[in-house]
Amino acid sequence: MATVVSVSRARKEPTTGFRRLPKLTAPVLRLNGLAPYYTMFPITFPFTALANAEQGDWVLDPFCGRGTTILAARLRGLASVGIDSNPVAGAIASSKLAQIRPREVIRLAKEILDDPKPGPVRDLPHGDFWDLCYAPRTLRDVCRIRNYLIENCSTRIEIALRGVMLGILHGPQNAKTPTYLSNQMPRTYSTKPVSAVRYWRKNKLKPPEIGVLDAISRRAKFSFQEVPDSTPGKVVLGDSRTFNFAQLGAKFSWVITSPPYYGMRTYFPDHWLRNWFVGGPSDVEYRTADQLSHHGEDQFITDLATVWKQSAGVCFSGARLVCRFGALGSCEKNPRDMVRRSLTEAGCGWKIKTIRDAGTSKQGHRQCEQFGTSKNVPLDEIDVYAVLEL
Ligand SMILES: C[S@@+](CC[C@H](N)C(=O)[O-])C[C@H]1O[C@@H](n2cnc3c(N)ncnc32)[C@H](O)[C@@H]1O
């Protein structure tokens, strides 16, 4: 993980990164799809928002999720910092900063798996779910890599290997060359153990024998074949309401973010298997304490206001806030009112310039559609543009 370096605003020059977003199929954008995550926004959103950024600008995302803003900043040649309280998000996002060659990741995985004295596999999970999800050898190798990465995950190669593992941990089985290590499962979210076991038994599905090193090798070669030039930055695992932003050591010109959509509480349980891989329990974790509160609208708005205030404290006057926000249709809340109220309550100088309708999750190709968050009632999404007037 790169460290934050000193920040200068003296030179006002265009950025040296991409002026236009490469085609979405271009190899340099494959890193974006390394591993899926709930309610990620499309890379076009932060990339377009940064069209007028200047060389030396720093970008902050206090709810960074899987790091789409960070990758967009890197493509633009800009430094960035992301904060998220979910370890799965933090792990995926930090791999967006990694400057590595696929062979380095493959070599590290081989070293871990070939270790002649690996010691006992700690915390080897047991039970019907694990017996049916992974073939025994596959599970043993996954656990070896997990054990290693829980102890050591500070170098860019280790961080990239963790990102690769999160990307291939579970997903659908394809007939030819397997991409994912698990028995049949969606790639976007982890099925709960009871439902998964019921489905596998009903359909008589056996866990596939998959070479973990081969799967890592394929994914590393695909996702890291070409990466954008390295830019300074880091990802912090923390609660944006309470983390001391002064510790970031940088001053920002841009805050580009998407807070959890109101009513969306399932970031932990929906990624429970990935959460296990990064050190969590071997069962579904229903953790909410370090997530923005969903115990009523007022508390949510106060929480959001706290994060806007914290962000303003490390921004230059004139900094831009670009925020995509929504509320689950079932909550019957107006996202415009919620954002307005939160910025007013923050009382720290963010002035709204524009609020645009970003449509609903039923229009066009939306990430939240893939995650099934919008089953019957569409999500209302808005884009908010504000400027810090100190
Ligand atoms: C809408 S998602 C962000 C998705 C992101 N834009 C992307 O493209 O991947 C909101 C994120 O806010 C995080 N979050 C919720 N409460 C938080 C808090 N108090 N501090 C930091 N992150 C928080 C969630 O874990 C989730 O990853």
CSV table of C-alpha atoms and ligand atoms in Angstrom, one decimal, residues 37-41 62-68 83-86 89 238-241 258-260 267 290-292, ligand 1:
chain,number,residue,atom,x,y,z
A,37,TYR,CA,-19.4,-5.3,-4.4
A,38,TYR,CA,-22.8,-4.0,-3.4
A,39,THR,CA,-24.0,-0.7,-4.8
A,40,MET,CA,-20.8,0.2,-6.5
A,41,PHE,CA,-21.2,3.0,-8.9
A,62,PRO,CA,-15.1,8.5,2.8
A,63,PHE,CA,-17.4,5.6,1.8
A,64,CYS,CA,-15.1,4.0,-0.8
A,65,GLY,CA,-16.6,0.6,-1.1
A,66,ARG,CA,-14.6,-1.4,-3.6
A,67,GLY,CA,-12.6,1.6,-4.7
A,68,THR,CA,-14.2,2.8,-7.9
A,83,ILE,CA,-12.1,5.1,3.8
A,84,ASP,CA,-14.5,2.2,4.5
A,85,SER,CA,-15.5,0.4,7.6
A,86,ASN,CA,-16.1,-2.9,5.8
A,89,ALA,CA,-14.5,-3.2,0.8
A,238,GLY,CA,-12.3,2.8,9.6
A,239,ASP,CA,-15.5,4.4,10.6
A,240,SER,CA,-15.7,7.8,8.8
A,241,ARG,CA,-17.8,9.2,11.6
A,258,SER,CA,-21.6,7.3,-2.5
A,259,PRO,CA,-22.9,6.8,1.1
A,260,PRO,CA,-24.8,3.6,1.9
A,267,TYR,CA,-23.0,-5.0,3.3
A,290,ASP,CA,-19.4,0.5,12.3
A,291,GLN,CA,-21.9,1.2,9.5
A,292,LEU,CA,-23.9,4.4,9.2
B,1,LIG,C1,-22.7,2.7,-1.6
B,1,LIG,S1,-21.3,1.9,-1.0
B,1,LIG,C2,-20.0,2.6,-1.8
B,1,LIG,C3,-19.7,1.9,-3.1
B,1,LIG,C4,-18.6,2.6,-3.8
B,1,LIG,N1,-19.0,3.8,-4.4
B,1,LIG,C5,-18.1,1.6,-4.9
B,1,LIG,O1,-18.2,2.0,-6.1
B,1,LIG,O2,-17.7,0.5,-4.6
B,1,LIG,C6,-21.3,2.5,0.7
B,1,LIG,C7,-20.1,2.1,1.5
B,1,LIG,O3,-20.2,2.8,2.7
B,1,LIG,C8,-19.6,2.0,3.7
B,1,LIG,N2,-19.9,2.5,5.1
B,1,LIG,C9,-21.1,2.5,5.7
B,1,LIG,N3,-21.0,3.1,6.9
B,1,LIG,C10,-19.7,3.6,7.0
B,1,LIG,C11,-19.0,4.3,8.0
B,1,LIG,N4,-19.6,4.7,9.1
B,1,LIG,N5,-17.7,4.6,7.7
B,1,LIG,C12,-17.1,4.2,6.6
B,1,LIG,N6,-17.7,3.5,5.6
B,1,LIG,C13,-19.0,3.2,5.8
B,1,LIG,C14,-20.2,0.6,3.5
B,1,LIG,O4,-19.4,-0.4,4.0
B,1,LIG,C15,-20.1,0.6,1.9
B,1,LIG,O5,-19.0,0.0,1.5
